[in-house]
């Protein structure tokens, strides 16, 4: 157990009388689908401040390609959507939540359309795509493969126009402020104004995932797990953090970023080929290329190992001429940038870290165990995904829980008065005299070790080694006071990497996206959640039974 990671409550020093204070009803941290929707709902009941660490348009949401799952076609039903979601969740889902979320999908889509979202349709009917693990065509998409951009465009325009919402861009939330057992706001670092303290009746965490902890990832630079680490430091429960989903098909070109080749491409009929040009998925699963992501990722990893290759191939050469470029214009442009002509060439792919299935534990109303703190979207664990996320269910989760969080915040704003004076909270830690490590170097090494040892396949030895390495780095990095976002991100990433490796080490079975080579089978006795909490000297690991809300 790491003493330094557990003992750190705040990453920065602050004294209230030296800083600027701002008071509002609701603070939303993050401007992806969950945060933007939460802000719009919360503004129904009071003033809202959205704090986001890059430009407001930068988020995983903006990169989402495939679409939003919603059983809206006449040949489909919410019950079937729920069945597929539960099957992929491998016994860890909260069945009530799953049923509620899929039942709300159609309403979420209607609402986005009323607000101006243009989803692809033909002859006035929505066009439903197919993705792995879904038993029906139910993926609603925009401009072929630019669904996330369309969602952000519509929500952000609305947020910017709203008279009760303010957005602070390039404003890094460092920590949640707690007083008398309640979350009261955040201490943030504004690129222009430096440290500031923001106080609110309700704080909504919508900071997204952790992909950047891994060298191979589809996630944008903002996905560094800050919200999870902040919540952990403040005393929140992190649930099932070992459950990290790896996307099977990301473009593999040495030196290029790991751009996603959407699951919808396989949904349209693409094949996965080994280096000899043979399809191999049928040897692993009867659903072949349309098996759920964890199955496809492990099959690709196994083939890569068998052939000692760094990638496999995705083949769309049999698509009708022009179809790929019309259906997937963004991906076609990306491939063209690397001189890959999908009608002639094979596409090199390999799995990369894509989505955090675990997260800050929330209930059906987006409440965490900390009074005053709500969470929604990828940062949260609502129980909808269980041990694996069904494709295109995460934008949906963000829409449903963003709305629930915002609504509750609006009610609280109307019911409870606003904080008018800063509570007496301060933090003064002396600078550590110990050697300083090079942050960039540690970050690169951390991302490599996470990809190597805590990736698609895990084992006790590799996990133990990873925990030891992280604890070593933490001794020299968690004891320091830094004054810029990259260093705080590194401290957050060390914290969450330790959490993921510790949870993966605790779960001695394979289930969903978590695969242990030393425990390759699912163990019914492990139909439990792994819960992490901070205690004085480290990370406390507990387990709890699966319940239905
Ligand atoms: C390439 C790609 C394709 C995907 N395709 C799909 C798809 O087709 N369908 C689907 O359902 N899902 C898809 N996903 C997953 C989905 O996009 C995300 O799970 C979802 O958008 C997360 O939304 P969010 O609002 O929770 O977080 P995000 O959209 O990640 O937003 C997080 C926000 O928090 C901000 N933030 C983070 N830390 C701080 C901090 N310390 N201070 C202030 N602000 C902070 C960030 O800047 C950002 O604005 C895809 C993901 C990726 C990466």
XYZ file of C-alpha atoms and ligand atoms in Angstrom:
602
model
C 0.000 0.000 0.000
C 1.202 3.453 -0.796
C 1.459 5.810 2.123
C 1.909 8.938 0.044
C -1.073 8.431 -2.265
C -3.462 7.746 0.582
C -2.247 10.497 2.847
C -2.668 13.337 0.385
C -5.994 15.226 0.797
C -5.313 18.289 -1.363
C -2.778 18.636 -4.188
C -2.337 22.357 -3.707
C -1.863 24.763 -0.833
C -4.457 27.472 -0.336
C -5.413 30.122 2.192
C -8.903 31.584 1.669
C -7.955 35.145 2.586
C -5.430 35.277 -0.262
C -7.764 34.060 -3.019
C -10.692 35.244 -5.094
C -14.008 33.536 -4.199
C -17.019 32.961 -6.380
C -20.417 31.747 -5.141
C -23.024 30.005 -7.261
C -25.805 27.413 -6.968
C -24.284 24.588 -8.991
C -20.760 23.931 -10.201
C -20.346 21.484 -13.088
C -16.812 20.216 -13.659
C -16.417 19.096 -17.286
C -18.053 20.013 -20.589
C -18.743 16.691 -22.324
C -22.223 15.332 -22.921
C -22.853 14.666 -19.218
C -21.606 18.034 -17.957
C -23.363 20.124 -20.617
C -26.688 18.401 -20.100
C -26.339 18.611 -16.321
C -25.644 22.350 -16.632
C -28.752 22.935 -18.766
C -30.964 21.065 -16.303
C -29.406 22.652 -13.212
C -29.932 26.115 -14.721
C -33.690 25.497 -14.460
C -33.318 26.014 -10.712
C -30.485 28.501 -10.280
C -27.126 29.784 -11.486
C -24.548 27.396 -12.876
C -20.794 27.633 -13.348
C -19.195 25.169 -15.780
C -15.471 24.698 -15.175
C -13.557 22.931 -17.937
C -9.826 22.476 -18.259
C -9.427 22.965 -22.034
C -11.676 24.610 -24.631
C -15.312 23.784 -23.829
C -15.596 21.830 -27.075
C -12.759 19.469 -26.096
C -13.929 16.180 -24.582
C -14.210 12.481 -25.375
C -17.778 13.272 -26.359
C -16.576 15.413 -29.252
C -14.650 12.408 -30.628
C -17.491 9.878 -30.415
C -18.078 8.354 -33.805
C -20.451 5.391 -33.866
C -23.492 6.878 -32.212
C -26.113 6.576 -29.506
C -27.942 3.315 -28.801
C -31.728 3.707 -28.698
C -34.315 1.040 -29.476
C -36.508 3.269 -31.646
C -37.072 1.155 -34.728
C -40.335 -0.755 -35.062
C -38.365 -4.013 -35.196
C -36.709 -3.325 -31.831
C -37.663 -2.838 -28.187
C -36.248 -1.410 -24.975
C -36.522 -4.913 -23.493
C -34.139 -6.281 -26.130
C -31.772 -3.362 -25.651
C -31.820 -4.126 -21.905
C -31.186 -7.814 -22.552
C -28.124 -7.057 -24.718
C -26.814 -4.549 -22.158
C -27.218 -7.023 -19.286
C -25.614 -9.861 -21.263
C -22.504 -7.771 -21.960
C -22.392 -6.578 -18.310
C -21.562 -10.159 -17.217
C -23.470 -10.154 -13.928
C -22.253 -6.848 -12.457
C -24.972 -4.575 -13.862
C -27.742 -3.016 -11.824
C -30.762 -4.398 -13.675
C -33.155 -1.655 -12.575
C -30.789 1.050 -13.772
C -30.233 -0.734 -17.087
C -33.980 -0.922 -17.717
C -34.470 2.744 -16.779
C -31.614 3.965 -18.975
C -32.621 2.083 -22.135
C -36.266 3.097 -21.602
C -35.238 6.781 -21.541
C -33.154 6.529 -24.730
C -35.886 7.445 -27.155
C -36.853 10.528 -25.114
C -33.197 11.646 -25.009
C -32.929 11.408 -28.788
C -36.233 13.245 -29.336
C -35.048 16.026 -27.077
C -31.748 16.416 -28.912
C -33.667 16.556 -32.195
C -36.004 19.221 -30.808
C -32.910 21.217 -29.872
C -31.634 20.968 -33.443
C -29.510 17.808 -33.627
C -29.435 16.350 -37.141
C -29.199 12.583 -37.014
C -28.774 10.608 -40.227
C -32.034 9.502 -41.760
C -33.456 8.403 -45.066
C -36.966 9.149 -46.267
C -37.744 10.910 -42.972
C -36.922 7.750 -40.938
C -33.907 7.586 -38.643
C -31.122 5.412 -39.995
C -30.187 2.708 -37.453
C -26.621 1.327 -37.523
C -25.381 -1.910 -35.979
C -22.536 -2.465 -33.504
C -20.990 -5.406 -31.663
C -23.116 -7.024 -28.929
C -26.389 -5.482 -30.196
C -29.013 -7.919 -31.460
C -30.729 -5.235 -33.553
C -29.872 -2.194 -35.650
C -30.304 0.586 -33.076
C -27.347 2.979 -33.315
C -28.382 6.519 -34.134
C -25.618 8.522 -35.764
C -24.861 11.912 -37.259
C -22.921 12.747 -40.421
C -21.965 9.096 -40.673
C -19.319 8.980 -37.981
C -19.394 12.400 -36.292
C -22.156 11.833 -33.728
C -20.231 13.284 -30.788
C -19.492 16.528 -32.607
C -23.174 16.962 -33.389
C -24.159 16.351 -29.756
C -21.549 18.836 -28.517
C -22.567 21.412 -31.124
C -26.203 21.346 -30.054
C -25.603 21.258 -26.287
C -22.794 23.798 -26.254
C -24.759 26.308 -28.335
C -27.604 26.025 -25.840
C -25.307 26.304 -22.829
C -23.555 29.383 -24.259
C -26.893 31.088 -24.912
C -28.292 30.338 -21.446
C -28.433 33.481 -19.265
C -27.879 31.537 -16.027
C -24.846 29.519 -17.162
C -21.270 30.767 -17.152
C -18.405 28.733 -18.617
C -14.817 29.070 -17.417
C -12.639 27.471 -20.088
C -8.974 26.550 -19.536
C -9.810 26.367 -15.870
C -8.380 23.295 -14.136
C -10.252 21.908 -11.161
C -7.553 20.749 -8.760
C -9.588 19.460 -5.837
C -13.042 19.296 -4.323
C -13.441 21.490 -1.250
C -15.004 19.745 1.723
C -16.234 21.237 4.973
C -18.032 19.438 7.804
C -18.378 16.273 5.715
C -19.905 17.989 2.689
C -18.528 18.873 -0.721
C -18.815 22.652 -1.043
C -17.142 23.407 -4.367
C -13.727 23.311 -5.952
C -10.334 24.932 -5.817
C -9.344 25.612 -9.410
C -6.487 27.077 -11.414
C -7.623 29.507 -14.074
C -5.138 29.924 -16.935
C -5.521 33.722 -16.720
C -6.283 34.389 -13.051
C -4.467 31.616 -11.187
C -5.911 29.895 -8.099
C -9.557 30.652 -7.299
C -12.135 29.124 -4.954
C -15.626 28.354 -6.274
C -18.418 27.563 -3.788
C -21.810 25.991 -4.506
C -24.731 24.142 -2.973
C -24.083 21.242 -5.368
C -20.979 20.183 -7.278
C -21.411 17.889 -10.280
C -18.422 15.883 -11.417
C -18.494 15.186 -15.175
C -14.792 14.882 -15.931
C -14.830 11.772 -18.153
C -12.395 8.876 -18.229
C -8.805 7.743 -17.886
C -7.593 6.655 -21.330
C -4.410 8.751 -21.113
C -3.129 6.464 -18.370
C -2.275 4.068 -21.188
C 0.260 4.549 -23.975
C -2.233 3.083 -26.460
C -5.531 4.963 -26.243
C -8.337 6.421 -28.305
C -8.951 9.125 -25.692
C -8.179 12.842 -26.093
C -5.511 14.521 -23.894
C -8.120 15.692 -21.339
C -8.866 12.088 -20.233
C -6.447 11.933 -17.300
C -8.768 10.753 -14.522
C -8.691 14.041 -12.569
C -12.289 13.775 -11.378
C -11.790 10.249 -10.086
C -8.657 11.231 -8.194
C -10.288 14.371 -6.748
C -13.311 12.387 -5.611
C -11.083 9.682 -4.124
C -9.087 12.267 -2.167
C -12.322 13.784 -0.866
C -13.572 10.383 0.361
C -15.767 9.050 -2.469
C -16.020 5.342 -3.255
C -14.485 4.214 -6.571
C -16.190 1.065 -7.856
C -14.887 -1.670 -10.220
C -11.879 0.351 -11.359
C -10.269 -2.784 -12.848
C -12.923 -2.655 -15.584
C -11.217 -0.726 -18.389
C -12.542 -1.355 -21.857
C -10.078 -1.728 -24.722
C -11.372 -0.891 -28.160
C -10.369 -3.663 -30.551
C -9.774 -1.603 -33.666
C -7.635 1.479 -33.395
C -5.458 2.496 -36.289
C -1.916 1.259 -35.751
C 0.761 3.263 -37.469
C 4.026 3.682 -35.581
C 4.337 7.274 -34.412
C 0.711 8.235 -35.138
C -1.930 8.657 -32.441
C -4.242 5.675 -31.981
C -7.257 6.929 -33.896
C -10.419 4.922 -33.500
C -11.853 2.870 -36.336
C -15.454 2.772 -35.175
C -17.183 -0.443 -34.218
C -19.834 0.563 -36.740
C -17.327 -0.323 -39.490
C -17.529 -3.949 -38.364
C -21.271 -3.412 -38.034
C -21.329 -2.601 -41.744
C -19.586 -5.895 -42.496
C -15.811 -5.334 -42.215
C -13.615 -8.433 -41.647
C -10.686 -8.900 -39.315
C -7.802 -10.691 -41.027
C -4.587 -12.214 -39.716
C -1.302 -11.430 -41.387
C -1.862 -14.295 -43.854
C -5.110 -12.633 -44.946
C -7.426 -15.156 -43.220
C -10.501 -14.237 -41.123
C -9.913 -15.454 -37.579
C -12.820 -14.232 -35.420
C -14.992 -17.294 -36.041
C -12.368 -19.355 -34.240
C -13.033 -17.243 -31.106
C -16.775 -16.513 -31.172
C -19.730 -17.493 -33.320
C -20.694 -13.807 -33.620
C -17.352 -13.320 -35.376
C -16.494 -9.624 -35.936
C -19.718 -8.602 -34.153
C -18.799 -10.227 -30.835
C -18.580 -7.775 -27.893
C -15.476 -5.626 -27.615
C -13.690 -7.605 -24.918
C -13.952 -10.801 -26.985
C -12.678 -9.112 -30.156
C -9.873 -7.293 -28.295
C -8.639 -10.520 -26.710
C -8.851 -12.375 -30.030
C -6.747 -9.682 -31.739
C -4.258 -9.713 -28.819
C -4.023 -13.521 -29.024
C -3.426 -13.405 -32.790
C -0.809 -10.681 -32.343
C 0.946 -12.879 -29.790
C 0.655 -15.990 -31.967
C 2.102 -14.226 -34.986
C 4.478 -12.000 -32.968
C 2.955 -9.049 -34.818
C 2.195 -5.494 -33.652
C -1.125 -5.344 -35.499
C -3.839 -7.273 -37.389
C -5.858 -6.065 -40.382
C -9.338 -4.708 -40.894
C -10.683 -5.322 -44.390
C -13.431 -3.277 -46.056
C -12.336 -3.882 -49.642
C -15.515 -5.877 -50.329
C -17.786 -2.875 -49.561
C -19.542 -1.445 -52.650
C -17.412 1.268 -54.314
C -17.778 4.607 -52.504
C -19.788 3.153 -49.607
C -17.050 3.408 -46.962
C -16.255 7.051 -47.753
C -19.959 7.967 -47.699
C -20.825 6.111 -44.502
C -17.606 6.941 -42.624
C -16.326 10.236 -44.018
C -14.205 11.173 -40.972
C -12.434 7.817 -40.865
C -11.962 7.816 -44.650
C -10.295 11.254 -44.417
C -8.071 10.059 -41.575
C -6.968 7.006 -43.581
C -6.364 9.154 -46.652
C -4.027 11.338 -44.551
C -1.876 8.207 -44.147
C -2.232 7.188 -47.812
C -4.500 4.273 -46.954
C -7.155 3.741 -49.597
C -9.766 1.512 -47.954
C -11.005 0.218 -51.325
C -7.528 -1.080 -52.111
C -5.581 -1.389 -48.842
C -5.963 -3.292 -45.582
C -6.235 -1.145 -42.432
C -3.677 -1.981 -39.666
C -5.411 -2.143 -36.259
C -4.773 -3.149 -32.648
C -6.638 -2.718 -29.334
C -6.227 0.414 -27.173
C -7.644 1.730 -23.897
C -11.014 3.270 -24.684
C -13.493 3.525 -21.832
C -13.535 3.344 -18.044
C -16.384 1.057 -17.063
C -15.777 1.577 -13.323
C -15.912 4.964 -11.640
C -17.211 7.063 -8.767
C -20.092 5.132 -7.226
C -23.449 6.860 -7.715
C -27.061 5.969 -6.995
C -30.065 6.274 -9.321
C -30.115 10.061 -8.751
C -26.398 10.527 -9.520
C -25.580 11.029 -5.819
C -22.179 9.902 -4.555
C -21.579 8.883 -0.955
C -20.397 12.467 -0.287
C -23.183 14.967 0.486
C -23.062 17.840 -2.002
C -21.308 15.814 -4.723
C -23.079 14.327 -7.744
C -21.350 12.556 -10.630
C -22.436 11.618 -14.148
C -21.065 10.271 -17.418
C -17.879 8.252 -17.775
C -16.446 9.380 -14.429
C -19.355 7.693 -12.647
C -20.309 4.101 -11.993
C -24.104 4.020 -12.210
C -24.372 0.249 -12.632
C -25.532 0.448 -16.241
C -22.430 -1.140 -17.783
C -21.648 -3.855 -15.218
C -18.349 -5.484 -16.176
C -18.371 -4.267 -19.771
C -19.950 -1.481 -21.783
C -22.137 -2.213 -24.736
C -21.148 -0.089 -27.747
C -22.867 3.318 -27.948
C -24.364 3.020 -24.474
C -22.070 5.644 -22.947
C -23.361 8.749 -24.699
C -26.768 7.443 -23.648
C -25.657 7.058 -20.031
C -24.251 10.617 -20.127
C -27.569 11.945 -21.427
C -29.648 10.114 -18.824
C -27.463 10.774 -15.777
C -26.469 14.291 -16.855
C -30.155 15.077 -16.793
C -30.751 13.392 -13.435
C -27.787 15.133 -11.822
C -28.836 18.518 -13.190
C -32.413 18.065 -12.046
C -31.410 17.207 -8.500
C -29.033 20.179 -8.422
C -31.854 22.453 -9.618
C -34.141 21.203 -6.827
C -31.435 21.736 -4.241
C -30.720 25.227 -5.521
C -34.360 26.124 -4.989
C -34.632 24.380 -1.635
C -31.316 25.196 0.034
C -29.814 28.600 0.323
C -26.578 29.489 -1.392
C -23.293 29.494 0.529
C -22.549 33.169 1.191
C -19.268 33.075 3.059
C -16.307 30.834 2.393
C -16.137 28.085 5.035
C -12.879 27.965 6.967
C -10.971 25.533 4.765
C -7.263 25.864 4.086
C -4.344 23.626 3.289
C -0.675 24.269 3.970
C 1.804 21.491 3.345
C 5.549 22.159 3.591
C 7.505 21.515 0.389
C 9.198 18.119 0.521
C 12.999 18.117 0.546
C 13.163 14.769 -1.299
C 14.589 14.351 -4.779
C 12.352 15.465 -7.610
C 11.732 13.102 -10.526
C 11.216 14.294 -14.063
C 7.425 14.484 -14.506
C 7.411 13.913 -18.290
C 9.663 10.896 -17.903
C 7.503 9.354 -15.179
C 4.359 9.972 -17.208
C 5.747 8.220 -20.286
C 6.943 5.299 -18.186
C 3.609 5.078 -16.355
C 1.686 4.941 -19.618
C 4.005 2.237 -20.962
C 3.780 0.088 -17.859
C -0.024 0.408 -17.764
C -0.329 -0.631 -21.437
C 2.100 -3.530 -20.926
C 0.893 -4.888 -17.585
C -2.662 -3.674 -17.001
C -3.965 -3.957 -20.574
C -6.151 -6.546 -22.288
C -4.470 -9.331 -20.263
C -3.378 -9.150 -16.609
C -1.626 -11.520 -14.185
C -0.661 -11.436 -10.499
C 3.088 -11.007 -11.164
C 2.664 -8.160 -13.637
C 0.127 -6.395 -11.422
C 2.344 -6.691 -8.349
C 5.276 -5.300 -10.326
C 3.107 -2.415 -11.554
C 1.905 -1.552 -8.045
C 5.503 -1.530 -6.764
C 6.668 0.754 -9.583
C 3.784 3.187 -9.093
C 4.364 3.293 -5.350
C 8.026 4.059 -5.970
C 7.198 6.986 -8.283
C 4.492 8.145 -5.894
C 7.001 8.487 -3.051
C 8.821 11.195 -5.025
C 5.859 12.837 -6.765
C 2.925 12.695 -4.377
C 4.918 14.436 -1.633
C 5.529 17.534 -3.802
C 3.618 20.749 -4.342
C 3.351 21.741 -7.977
C 1.831 24.777 -9.603
C 0.770 23.685 -13.047
C -1.856 21.342 -14.569
C 0.466 18.752 -16.157
C 2.008 17.978 -12.787
C -1.406 17.776 -11.073
C -2.563 15.487 -13.886
C 0.460 13.267 -13.272
C -0.338 13.084 -9.568
C -3.938 12.195 -10.451
C -2.808 9.589 -12.969
C -0.498 7.917 -10.456
C -3.380 7.784 -7.979
C -5.834 6.253 -10.413
C -3.274 3.900 -11.990
C -2.619 2.529 -8.509
C -6.366 2.153 -7.994
C -6.827 0.278 -11.287
C -3.867 -2.036 -10.702
C -4.930 -2.703 -7.086
C -8.516 -3.532 -8.093
C -7.273 -5.729 -10.967
C -5.009 -7.532 -8.538
C -7.863 -8.040 -6.063
C -10.266 -9.556 -8.625
C -8.888 -13.080 -8.995
C -11.150 -14.127 -11.850
C -11.923 -13.070 -15.417
C -15.148 -11.216 -16.089
C -16.220 -8.735 -18.762
C -13.307 -6.549 -19.791
C -11.070 -7.826 -16.965
C -9.060 -10.847 -18.103
C -6.556 -12.588 -15.823
C -4.295 -15.111 -17.562
C -3.789 -16.803 -14.155
C -7.569 -16.912 -13.459
C -9.071 -17.285 -16.952
C -12.546 -18.340 -15.794
C -15.444 -16.396 -14.316
C -15.923 -17.322 -10.673
C -19.559 -17.095 -9.449
C -18.259 -16.233 -5.965
C -16.764 -13.078 -7.522
C -20.142 -11.717 -8.625
C -19.249 -8.773 -6.430
C -18.047 -5.229 -6.826
C -14.553 -4.098 -5.912
C -14.752 -0.810 -3.982
C -11.793 1.480 -3.315
C -11.672 4.184 -0.682
C -8.889 6.370 0.649
C -7.770 5.828 4.169
C -5.008 7.564 6.036
C -2.212 5.359 4.793
C -3.368 4.150 1.425
C -6.134 2.566 -0.584
C -8.659 0.420 1.213
C -10.026 -2.389 -0.972
C -13.425 -3.875 -0.141
C -16.047 -5.873 -1.989
C -19.825 -5.591 -2.005
C -22.673 -7.652 -3.473
C -24.453 -6.817 -6.717
C -27.864 -5.306 -6.014
C -30.691 -3.948 -8.114
C -31.690 -0.386 -7.147
C -12.700 8.186 -29.986
C -13.916 7.855 -29.160
C -15.082 7.408 -29.780
C -16.216 7.101 -29.005
N -17.368 6.728 -29.641
C -18.497 6.550 -28.900
C -19.741 6.289 -29.538
O -19.844 6.244 -30.752
N -20.828 6.118 -28.739
C -20.782 6.175 -27.379
O -21.789 6.005 -26.705
N -19.600 6.438 -26.761
C -18.472 6.630 -27.487
N -17.295 6.916 -26.853
C -17.298 7.081 -25.413
C -17.973 8.413 -25.075
O -17.595 9.369 -26.013
C -17.580 8.902 -23.682
O -17.709 7.881 -22.742
C -18.498 10.049 -23.273
O -18.504 11.023 -24.280
C -18.018 10.635 -21.959
O -18.736 11.818 -21.735
P -18.488 12.642 -20.399
O -19.342 13.837 -20.508
O -18.643 11.756 -19.251
O -16.937 13.016 -20.455
P -16.086 13.751 -21.582
O -16.837 13.893 -22.833
O -14.780 13.067 -21.652
O -15.858 15.182 -20.949
C -15.046 15.368 -19.820
C -14.841 16.844 -19.614
O -14.213 17.075 -18.353
C -13.187 18.043 -18.514
N -12.217 17.847 -17.425
C -11.508 16.732 -17.119
N -10.727 16.954 -16.049
C -10.950 18.233 -15.651
C -10.443 19.056 -14.617
N -9.494 18.636 -13.748
N -10.898 20.323 -14.493
C -11.833 20.802 -15.360
N -12.334 20.077 -16.380
C -11.903 18.807 -16.513
C -12.647 17.762 -19.900
O -11.902 18.839 -20.395
C -13.947 17.501 -20.650
O -14.550 18.720 -21.024
C -16.155 7.216 -27.612
C -14.988 7.658 -26.986
C -13.884 7.985 -27.749
C -12.645 8.464 -27.069
